[in-house]
């Protein structure tokens, strides 16, 4: 399933998105299609659509990530979206956060084989030790980890004030925003914004929900009221 077997559209998109690092992306696709499937990290039926539905779809969220940002990818699993993002955007400092030992081992192997300068941390986003270690990120990314309300509660504490959560979502994104906007606000987020990315290169663009972390309100000095 390297780029040789891909359609012309996918090949053009891959070159556009990954540029001179397209071979590195192809090596990641091959790893997912072989060891990733053997180790149960990706379903066998996904192999046919690794490029468009997983790898390219993940990498294009970089459109919403500023140059040189410090990024934490929560719940990376097989490495999505963090690994394609790291390949497409070497300017980013990326941490992959994942609680399951088996998946952490896989991520470490991928990073080594692809020679990617990413950091892998084992833990859950809501754990105190993880918050202490990783807070202040410019951007937190997540795909298929939790509904928006829970995701905001887990991820926004890791984001610096005025930084953002970029959540890759499917067709349910608009409904999730309607349902969860109050919970997002309580978790310290601004109004969630629905956006598409990869429109110029993908047949089906990726849908993301963007949530800015609000700055804390200044506290009034006590005892000064007249
Ligand atoms: C359905 S998988 C999605 C993996 C990957 N993001 C993807 O799109 O293929 C959800 C992942 O989130 C991780 N996860 C679940 N709860 C988490 C938490 N509280 N903090 C960090 N990761 C979590 C799981 O271990 C799992 O790897």
PDB file of C-alpha atoms and ligand atoms in Angstrom:
ATOM      1  CA  UNK A   1       0.000   0.000   0.000  1.00  0.00           C
ATOM      2  CA  UNK A   2       2.947   2.331  -0.582  1.00  0.00           C
ATOM      3  CA  UNK A   3       2.349   5.239  -2.915  1.00  0.00           C
ATOM      4  CA  UNK A   4       2.774   2.941  -5.965  1.00  0.00           C
ATOM      5  CA  UNK A   5      -0.633   1.349  -5.302  1.00  0.00           C
ATOM      6  CA  UNK A   6      -2.403   4.671  -4.670  1.00  0.00           C
ATOM      7  CA  UNK A   7      -4.746   6.469  -7.087  1.00  0.00           C
ATOM      8  CA  UNK A   8      -3.537   9.507  -9.017  1.00  0.00           C
ATOM      9  CA  UNK A   9      -5.589  11.841  -6.799  1.00  0.00           C
ATOM     10  CA  UNK A  10      -4.084  10.422  -3.616  1.00  0.00           C
ATOM     11  CA  UNK A  11      -0.580  10.543  -5.055  1.00  0.00           C
ATOM     12  CA  UNK A  12      -0.952  14.201  -6.044  1.00  0.00           C
ATOM     13  CA  UNK A  13      -2.375  15.039  -2.616  1.00  0.00           C
ATOM     14  CA  UNK A  14       0.418  13.168  -0.819  1.00  0.00           C
ATOM     15  CA  UNK A  15       3.118  15.050  -2.714  1.00  0.00           C
ATOM     16  CA  UNK A  16       1.318  18.335  -2.096  1.00  0.00           C
ATOM     17  CA  UNK A  17       0.888  17.709   1.651  1.00  0.00           C
ATOM     18  CA  UNK A  18       4.196  15.988   2.509  1.00  0.00           C
ATOM     19  CA  UNK A  19       6.483  17.550  -0.116  1.00  0.00           C
ATOM     20  CA  UNK A  20       9.995  16.110   0.007  1.00  0.00           C
ATOM     21  CA  UNK A  21       9.022  13.948   3.018  1.00  0.00           C
ATOM     22  CA  UNK A  22       6.450  11.937   1.047  1.00  0.00           C
ATOM     23  CA  UNK A  23       8.633   8.781   1.236  1.00  0.00           C
ATOM     24  CA  UNK A  24       8.613   9.023   5.012  1.00  0.00           C
ATOM     25  CA  UNK A  25       4.788   9.187   4.912  1.00  0.00           C
ATOM     26  CA  UNK A  26       4.754   6.136   2.603  1.00  0.00           C
ATOM     27  CA  UNK A  27       6.926   4.238   5.105  1.00  0.00           C
ATOM     28  CA  UNK A  28       4.415   5.064   7.849  1.00  0.00           C
ATOM     29  CA  UNK A  29       1.545   3.819   5.650  1.00  0.00           C
ATOM     30  CA  UNK A  30       3.476   0.581   5.025  1.00  0.00           C
ATOM     31  CA  UNK A  31       4.092   0.120   8.759  1.00  0.00           C
ATOM     32  CA  UNK A  32       0.377   0.595   9.494  1.00  0.00           C
ATOM     33  CA  UNK A  33      -0.647  -1.781   6.690  1.00  0.00           C
ATOM     34  CA  UNK A  34       1.671  -4.559   7.923  1.00  0.00           C
ATOM     35  CA  UNK A  35       2.694  -4.486  11.608  1.00  0.00           C
ATOM     36  CA  UNK A  36      -0.111  -2.080  12.519  1.00  0.00           C
ATOM     37  CA  UNK A  37      -2.737  -4.552  11.303  1.00  0.00           C
ATOM     38  CA  UNK A  38      -0.926  -7.585  12.801  1.00  0.00           C
ATOM     39  CA  UNK A  39      -0.796  -5.855  16.163  1.00  0.00           C
ATOM     40  CA  UNK A  40      -4.457  -4.816  16.068  1.00  0.00           C
ATOM     41  CA  UNK A  41      -3.754  -1.079  15.891  1.00  0.00           C
ATOM     42  CA  UNK A  42      -5.654  -0.598  12.685  1.00  0.00           C
ATOM     43  CA  UNK A  43      -8.475  -2.695  11.208  1.00  0.00           C
ATOM     44  CA  UNK A  44      -7.618  -4.779   8.104  1.00  0.00           C
ATOM     45  CA  UNK A  45     -10.464  -3.100   6.212  1.00  0.00           C
ATOM     46  CA  UNK A  46      -8.791   0.291   6.698  1.00  0.00           C
ATOM     47  CA  UNK A  47      -5.709  -0.703   4.660  1.00  0.00           C
ATOM     48  CA  UNK A  48      -7.313   0.347   1.358  1.00  0.00           C
ATOM     49  CA  UNK A  49      -7.998   3.827   2.687  1.00  0.00           C
ATOM     50  CA  UNK A  50      -4.968   4.494   4.845  1.00  0.00           C
ATOM     51  CA  UNK A  51      -3.786   7.352   2.676  1.00  0.00           C
ATOM     52  CA  UNK A  52      -6.958   9.373   2.249  1.00  0.00           C
ATOM     53  CA  UNK A  53      -9.056   8.556   5.342  1.00  0.00           C
ATOM     54  CA  UNK A  54      -6.249   8.416   7.867  1.00  0.00           C
ATOM     55  CA  UNK A  55      -2.855   9.822   6.923  1.00  0.00           C
ATOM     56  CA  UNK A  56      -3.708  12.714   4.578  1.00  0.00           C
ATOM     57  CA  UNK A  57      -6.884  13.463   6.484  1.00  0.00           C
ATOM     58  CA  UNK A  58      -4.757  13.850   9.633  1.00  0.00           C
ATOM     59  CA  UNK A  59      -1.897  15.843   8.128  1.00  0.00           C
ATOM     60  CA  UNK A  60      -4.123  18.583   6.686  1.00  0.00           C
ATOM     61  CA  UNK A  61      -5.225  19.737  10.144  1.00  0.00           C
ATOM     62  CA  UNK A  62      -1.854  21.496  10.130  1.00  0.00           C
ATOM     63  CA  UNK A  63      -3.729  24.298   8.327  1.00  0.00           C
ATOM     64  CA  UNK A  64      -5.027  25.278  11.770  1.00  0.00           C
ATOM     65  CA  UNK A  65      -1.690  25.051  13.588  1.00  0.00           C
ATOM     66  CA  UNK A  66       0.680  28.048  13.646  1.00  0.00           C
ATOM     67  CA  UNK A  67       4.342  27.848  12.675  1.00  0.00           C
ATOM     68  CA  UNK A  68       6.636  26.462  15.392  1.00  0.00           C
ATOM     69  CA  UNK A  69       3.771  25.515  17.732  1.00  0.00           C
ATOM     70  CA  UNK A  70       4.146  23.160  20.669  1.00  0.00           C
ATOM     71  CA  UNK A  71       1.536  20.454  20.042  1.00  0.00           C
ATOM     72  CA  UNK A  72       0.197  17.660  22.265  1.00  0.00           C
ATOM     73  CA  UNK A  73      -1.699  14.898  20.437  1.00  0.00           C
ATOM     74  CA  UNK A  74      -4.032  13.308  22.997  1.00  0.00           C
ATOM     75  CA  UNK A  75      -4.876   9.611  22.525  1.00  0.00           C
ATOM     76  CA  UNK A  76      -2.571   9.001  19.554  1.00  0.00           C
ATOM     77  CA  UNK A  77      -3.272   5.254  19.317  1.00  0.00           C
ATOM     78  CA  UNK A  78      -1.633   4.113  16.079  1.00  0.00           C
ATOM     79  CA  UNK A  79      -0.197   7.641  15.689  1.00  0.00           C
ATOM     80  CA  UNK A  80      -3.115   9.626  14.287  1.00  0.00           C
ATOM     81  CA  UNK A  81      -3.107  12.538  13.749  1.00  0.00           C
ATOM     82  CA  UNK A  82       0.279  13.123  15.471  1.00  0.00           C
ATOM     83  CA  UNK A  83       2.604  11.119  13.209  1.00  0.00           C
ATOM     84  CA  UNK A  84       1.388  12.459   9.820  1.00  0.00           C
ATOM     85  CA  UNK A  85       1.448  15.949  11.335  1.00  0.00           C
ATOM     86  CA  UNK A  86       5.045  15.485  12.486  1.00  0.00           C
ATOM     87  CA  UNK A  87       6.057  14.324   8.976  1.00  0.00           C
ATOM     88  CA  UNK A  88       4.233  17.152   7.173  1.00  0.00           C
ATOM     89  CA  UNK A  89       5.281  19.862   9.635  1.00  0.00           C
ATOM     90  CA  UNK A  90       8.851  19.470  10.932  1.00  0.00           C
ATOM     91  CA  UNK A  91       8.596  22.979  12.419  1.00  0.00           C
ATOM     92  CA  UNK A  92       6.249  21.676  15.151  1.00  0.00           C
ATOM     93  CA  UNK A  93       7.371  20.255  18.517  1.00  0.00           C
ATOM     94  CA  UNK A  94       5.013  17.294  18.940  1.00  0.00           C
ATOM     95  CA  UNK A  95       4.227  15.174  21.991  1.00  0.00           C
ATOM     96  CA  UNK A  96       2.116  12.019  21.535  1.00  0.00           C
ATOM     97  CA  UNK A  97       0.118  11.195  24.663  1.00  0.00           C
ATOM     98  CA  UNK A  98      -1.250   7.659  24.981  1.00  0.00           C
ATOM     99  CA  UNK A  99      -2.200   5.592  28.061  1.00  0.00           C
ATOM    100  CA  UNK A 100      -1.949   2.039  26.659  1.00  0.00           C
ATOM    101  CA  UNK A 101       1.484   0.384  26.987  1.00  0.00           C
ATOM    102  CA  UNK A 102       1.094  -1.644  23.782  1.00  0.00           C
ATOM    103  CA  UNK A 103       0.335   1.509  21.792  1.00  0.00           C
ATOM    104  CA  UNK A 104       3.123   3.474  23.475  1.00  0.00           C
ATOM    105  CA  UNK A 105       5.590   0.740  22.395  1.00  0.00           C
ATOM    106  CA  UNK A 106       4.267   0.942  18.842  1.00  0.00           C
ATOM    107  CA  UNK A 107       4.598   4.742  18.772  1.00  0.00           C
ATOM    108  CA  UNK A 108       8.190   4.526  20.023  1.00  0.00           C
ATOM    109  CA  UNK A 109       9.023   2.018  17.279  1.00  0.00           C
ATOM    110  CA  UNK A 110       7.418   4.205  14.611  1.00  0.00           C
ATOM    111  CA  UNK A 111       9.340   7.263  15.823  1.00  0.00           C
ATOM    112  CA  UNK A 112      12.598   5.313  15.722  1.00  0.00           C
ATOM    113  CA  UNK A 113      12.026   3.715  12.302  1.00  0.00           C
ATOM    114  CA  UNK A 114      10.964   7.001  10.706  1.00  0.00           C
ATOM    115  CA  UNK A 115      13.586   9.001  12.624  1.00  0.00           C
ATOM    116  CA  UNK A 116      10.937  11.440  13.809  1.00  0.00           C
ATOM    117  CA  UNK A 117      11.917  13.869  16.579  1.00  0.00           C
ATOM    118  CA  UNK A 118       8.694  13.379  18.561  1.00  0.00           C
ATOM    119  CA  UNK A 119       8.230  12.838  22.285  1.00  0.00           C
ATOM    120  CA  UNK A 120       6.012  10.016  23.523  1.00  0.00           C
ATOM    121  CA  UNK A 121       4.406  10.210  26.953  1.00  0.00           C
ATOM    122  CA  UNK A 122       2.383   7.442  28.567  1.00  0.00           C
ATOM    123  CA  UNK A 123      -0.644   8.670  30.489  1.00  0.00           C
ATOM    124  CA  UNK A 124      -4.176  10.033  30.442  1.00  0.00           C
ATOM    125  CA  UNK A 125      -4.827  13.671  29.609  1.00  0.00           C
ATOM    126  CA  UNK A 126      -6.775  14.252  32.838  1.00  0.00           C
ATOM    127  CA  UNK A 127      -4.070  12.903  35.176  1.00  0.00           C
ATOM    128  CA  UNK A 128      -2.422  15.455  37.436  1.00  0.00           C
ATOM    129  CA  UNK A 129       1.110  14.313  36.586  1.00  0.00           C
ATOM    130  CA  UNK A 130       0.339  14.618  32.850  1.00  0.00           C
ATOM    131  CA  UNK A 131      -1.113  18.102  33.326  1.00  0.00           C
ATOM    132  CA  UNK A 132       1.959  19.179  35.262  1.00  0.00           C
ATOM    133  CA  UNK A 133       4.265  17.784  32.589  1.00  0.00           C
ATOM    134  CA  UNK A 134       2.430  18.934  29.458  1.00  0.00           C
ATOM    135  CA  UNK A 135       0.397  22.055  30.216  1.00  0.00           C
ATOM    136  CA  UNK A 136       1.000  25.253  28.278  1.00  0.00           C
ATOM    137  CA  UNK A 137       0.723  23.657  24.822  1.00  0.00           C
ATOM    138  CA  UNK A 138      -0.042  26.030  21.964  1.00  0.00           C
ATOM    139  CA  UNK A 139      -2.297  23.411  20.389  1.00  0.00           C
ATOM    140  CA  UNK A 140      -3.821  20.118  21.516  1.00  0.00           C
ATOM    141  CA  UNK A 141      -5.035  17.725  18.805  1.00  0.00           C
ATOM    142  CA  UNK A 142      -7.282  14.675  19.145  1.00  0.00           C
ATOM    143  CA  UNK A 143      -9.059  12.257  16.829  1.00  0.00           C
ATOM    144  CA  UNK A 144     -11.668   9.669  17.834  1.00  0.00           C
ATOM    145  CA  UNK A 145     -10.872   9.986  21.544  1.00  0.00           C
ATOM    146  CA  UNK A 146     -14.093  11.207  23.223  1.00  0.00           C
ATOM    147  CA  UNK A 147     -17.252  13.302  22.699  1.00  0.00           C
ATOM    148  CA  UNK A 148     -16.618  17.051  22.593  1.00  0.00           C
ATOM    149  CA  UNK A 149     -17.661  17.793  26.203  1.00  0.00           C
ATOM    150  CA  UNK A 150     -15.351  15.193  27.717  1.00  0.00           C
ATOM    151  CA  UNK A 151     -12.599  16.046  25.250  1.00  0.00           C
ATOM    152  CA  UNK A 152     -12.733  19.725  26.239  1.00  0.00           C
ATOM    153  CA  UNK A 153     -12.536  18.786  29.943  1.00  0.00           C
ATOM    154  CA  UNK A 154      -9.504  16.592  29.323  1.00  0.00           C
ATOM    155  CA  UNK A 155      -7.661  18.691  26.758  1.00  0.00           C
ATOM    156  CA  UNK A 156      -8.261  22.390  27.503  1.00  0.00           C
ATOM    157  CA  UNK A 157      -6.248  22.267  30.778  1.00  0.00           C
ATOM    158  CA  UNK A 158      -3.229  21.306  28.647  1.00  0.00           C
ATOM    159  CA  UNK A 159      -3.661  24.337  26.344  1.00  0.00           C
ATOM    160  CA  UNK A 160      -2.170  27.744  27.171  1.00  0.00           C
ATOM    161  CA  UNK A 161      -4.517  30.729  27.363  1.00  0.00           C
ATOM    162  CA  UNK A 162      -5.482  31.780  23.807  1.00  0.00           C
ATOM    163  CA  UNK A 163      -4.095  28.491  22.422  1.00  0.00           C
ATOM    164  CA  UNK A 164      -6.517  26.000  20.858  1.00  0.00           C
ATOM    165  CA  UNK A 165      -7.903  22.504  20.766  1.00  0.00           C
ATOM    166  CA  UNK A 166      -8.131  21.069  17.227  1.00  0.00           C
ATOM    167  CA  UNK A 167     -10.484  18.076  17.355  1.00  0.00           C
ATOM    168  CA  UNK A 168     -10.793  15.973  14.195  1.00  0.00           C
ATOM    169  CA  UNK A 169     -14.446  14.976  13.987  1.00  0.00           C
ATOM    170  CA  UNK A 170     -16.751  13.222  11.549  1.00  0.00           C
ATOM    171  CA  UNK A 171     -20.268  13.958  10.380  1.00  0.00           C
ATOM    172  CA  UNK A 172     -21.507  14.438  13.962  1.00  0.00           C
ATOM    173  CA  UNK A 173     -19.409  17.571  14.528  1.00  0.00           C
ATOM    174  CA  UNK A 174     -22.214  20.159  14.210  1.00  0.00           C
ATOM    175  CA  UNK A 175     -24.520  18.129  16.488  1.00  0.00           C
ATOM    176  CA  UNK A 176     -21.761  17.735  19.053  1.00  0.00           C
ATOM    177  CA  UNK A 177     -21.245  21.497  19.110  1.00  0.00           C
ATOM    178  CA  UNK A 178     -24.982  22.095  19.675  1.00  0.00           C
ATOM    179  CA  UNK A 179     -25.092  19.514  22.457  1.00  0.00           C
ATOM    180  CA  UNK A 180     -21.811  20.318  24.221  1.00  0.00           C
ATOM    181  CA  UNK A 181     -21.227  24.089  23.901  1.00  0.00           C
ATOM    182  CA  UNK A 182     -22.142  24.766  27.566  1.00  0.00           C
ATOM    183  CA  UNK A 183     -19.786  22.027  28.800  1.00  0.00           C
ATOM    184  CA  UNK A 184     -17.040  23.436  26.588  1.00  0.00           C
ATOM    185  CA  UNK A 185     -17.586  26.896  28.081  1.00  0.00           C
ATOM    186  CA  UNK A 186     -17.425  25.444  31.610  1.00  0.00           C
ATOM    187  CA  UNK A 187     -14.146  23.739  30.716  1.00  0.00           C
ATOM    188  CA  UNK A 188     -12.679  27.152  29.813  1.00  0.00           C
ATOM    189  CA  UNK A 189     -13.255  27.141  26.049  1.00  0.00           C
ATOM    190  CA  UNK A 190     -14.685  29.791  23.725  1.00  0.00           C
ATOM    191  CA  UNK A 191     -17.548  29.042  21.321  1.00  0.00           C
ATOM    192  CA  UNK A 192     -16.511  25.956  19.252  1.00  0.00           C
ATOM    193  CA  UNK A 193     -15.974  26.689  15.558  1.00  0.00           C
ATOM    194  CA  UNK A 194     -16.593  24.132  12.810  1.00  0.00           C
ATOM    195  CA  UNK A 195     -14.039  24.188   9.988  1.00  0.00           C
ATOM    196  CA  UNK A 196     -12.902  22.102   7.039  1.00  0.00           C
ATOM    197  CA  UNK A 197      -9.316  21.518   6.023  1.00  0.00           C
ATOM    198  CA  UNK A 198      -7.574  19.956   3.038  1.00  0.00           C
ATOM    199  CA  UNK A 199     -10.218  21.322   0.655  1.00  0.00           C
ATOM    200  CA  UNK A 200      -7.606  22.039  -2.024  1.00  0.00           C
ATOM    201  CA  UNK A 201      -6.192  18.491  -2.017  1.00  0.00           C
ATOM    202  CA  UNK A 202      -8.685  15.977  -0.614  1.00  0.00           C
ATOM    203  CA  UNK A 203     -11.854  14.664  -2.277  1.00  0.00           C
ATOM    204  CA  UNK A 204     -13.431  14.570   1.189  1.00  0.00           C
ATOM    205  CA  UNK A 205     -11.990  17.393   3.334  1.00  0.00           C
ATOM    206  CA  UNK A 206     -11.378  16.808   7.043  1.00  0.00           C
ATOM    207  CA  UNK A 207     -13.826  18.302   9.525  1.00  0.00           C
ATOM    208  CA  UNK A 208     -12.389  19.861  12.650  1.00  0.00           C
ATOM    209  CA  UNK A 209     -13.831  21.599  15.691  1.00  0.00           C
ATOM    210  CA  UNK A 210     -11.631  24.462  16.870  1.00  0.00           C
ATOM    211  CA  UNK A 211     -11.888  25.614  20.476  1.00  0.00           C
ATOM    212  CA  UNK A 212      -9.865  28.557  21.756  1.00  0.00           C
ATOM    213  CA  UNK A 213      -8.918  28.435  25.419  1.00  0.00           C
ATOM    214  CA  UNK A 214     -10.130  31.601  27.063  1.00  0.00           C
ATOM    215  CA  UNK A 215      -7.774  33.688  29.181  1.00  0.00           C
ATOM    216  CA  UNK A 216      -8.619  33.514  32.885  1.00  0.00           C
ATOM    217  CA  UNK A 217     -10.756  36.457  34.041  1.00  0.00           C
ATOM    218  CA  UNK A 218      -8.737  38.952  36.110  1.00  0.00           C
ATOM    219  CA  UNK A 219      -9.684  38.602  39.781  1.00  0.00           C
ATOM    220  CA  UNK A 220     -10.807  41.763  41.620  1.00  0.00           C
ATOM    221  CA  UNK A 221      -8.668  42.704  44.628  1.00  0.00           C
ATOM    222  CA  UNK A 222     -10.656  41.840  47.785  1.00  0.00           C
ATOM    223  CA  UNK A 223     -11.798  44.391  50.346  1.00  0.00           C
ATOM    224  CA  UNK A 224     -11.576  47.398  48.032  1.00  0.00           C
ATOM    225  CA  UNK A 225     -15.323  47.820  47.402  1.00  0.00           C
ATOM    226  CA  UNK A 226     -16.885  51.071  48.560  1.00  0.00           C
TER     227      UNK A 226
HETATM  228  C1  LIG B   1     -10.321   5.128  19.203  1.00  0.00           C
HETATM  229  S1  LIG B   1      -8.656   5.383  19.624  1.00  0.00           S
HETATM  230  C2  LIG B   1      -8.170   6.611  18.430  1.00  0.00           C
HETATM  231  C3  LIG B   1      -6.679   6.610  18.203  1.00  0.00           C
HETATM  232  C4  LIG B   1      -6.182   7.641  17.196  1.00  0.00           C
HETATM  233  N1  LIG B   1      -6.330   8.989  17.690  1.00  0.00           N
HETATM  234  C5  LIG B   1      -6.871   7.468  15.867  1.00  0.00           C
HETATM  235  O1  LIG B   1      -7.591   8.367  15.454  1.00  0.00           O
HETATM  236  O2  LIG B   1      -6.680   6.422  15.223  1.00  0.00           O
HETATM  237  C6  LIG B   1      -8.713   6.330  21.139  1.00  0.00           C
HETATM  238  C7  LIG B   1      -7.367   6.445  21.794  1.00  0.00           C
HETATM  239  O3  LIG B   1      -7.466   7.368  22.882  1.00  0.00           O
HETATM  240  C8  LIG B   1      -6.764   6.839  23.985  1.00  0.00           C
HETATM  241  N2  LIG B   1      -7.362   7.445  25.189  1.00  0.00           N
HETATM  242  C9  LIG B   1      -8.538   7.121  25.764  1.00  0.00           C
HETATM  243  N3  LIG B   1      -8.762   7.882  26.862  1.00  0.00           N
HETATM  244  C10 LIG B   1      -7.692   8.733  26.964  1.00  0.00           C
HETATM  245  C11 LIG B   1      -7.340   9.750  27.896  1.00  0.00           C
HETATM  246  N4  LIG B   1      -8.112  10.038  28.918  1.00  0.00           N
HETATM  247  N5  LIG B   1      -6.175  10.417  27.691  1.00  0.00           N
HETATM  248  C12 LIG B   1      -5.387  10.115  26.629  1.00  0.00           C
HETATM  249  N6  LIG B   1      -5.679   9.156  25.735  1.00  0.00           N
HETATM  250  C13 LIG B   1      -6.812   8.461  25.893  1.00  0.00           C
HETATM  251  C14 LIG B   1      -6.957   5.327  23.875  1.00  0.00           C
HETATM  252  O4  LIG B   1      -5.985   4.582  24.582  1.00  0.00           O
HETATM  253  C15 LIG B   1      -6.875   5.130  22.369  1.00  0.00           C
HETATM  254  O5  LIG B   1      -5.560   4.888  21.925  1.00  0.00           O
END
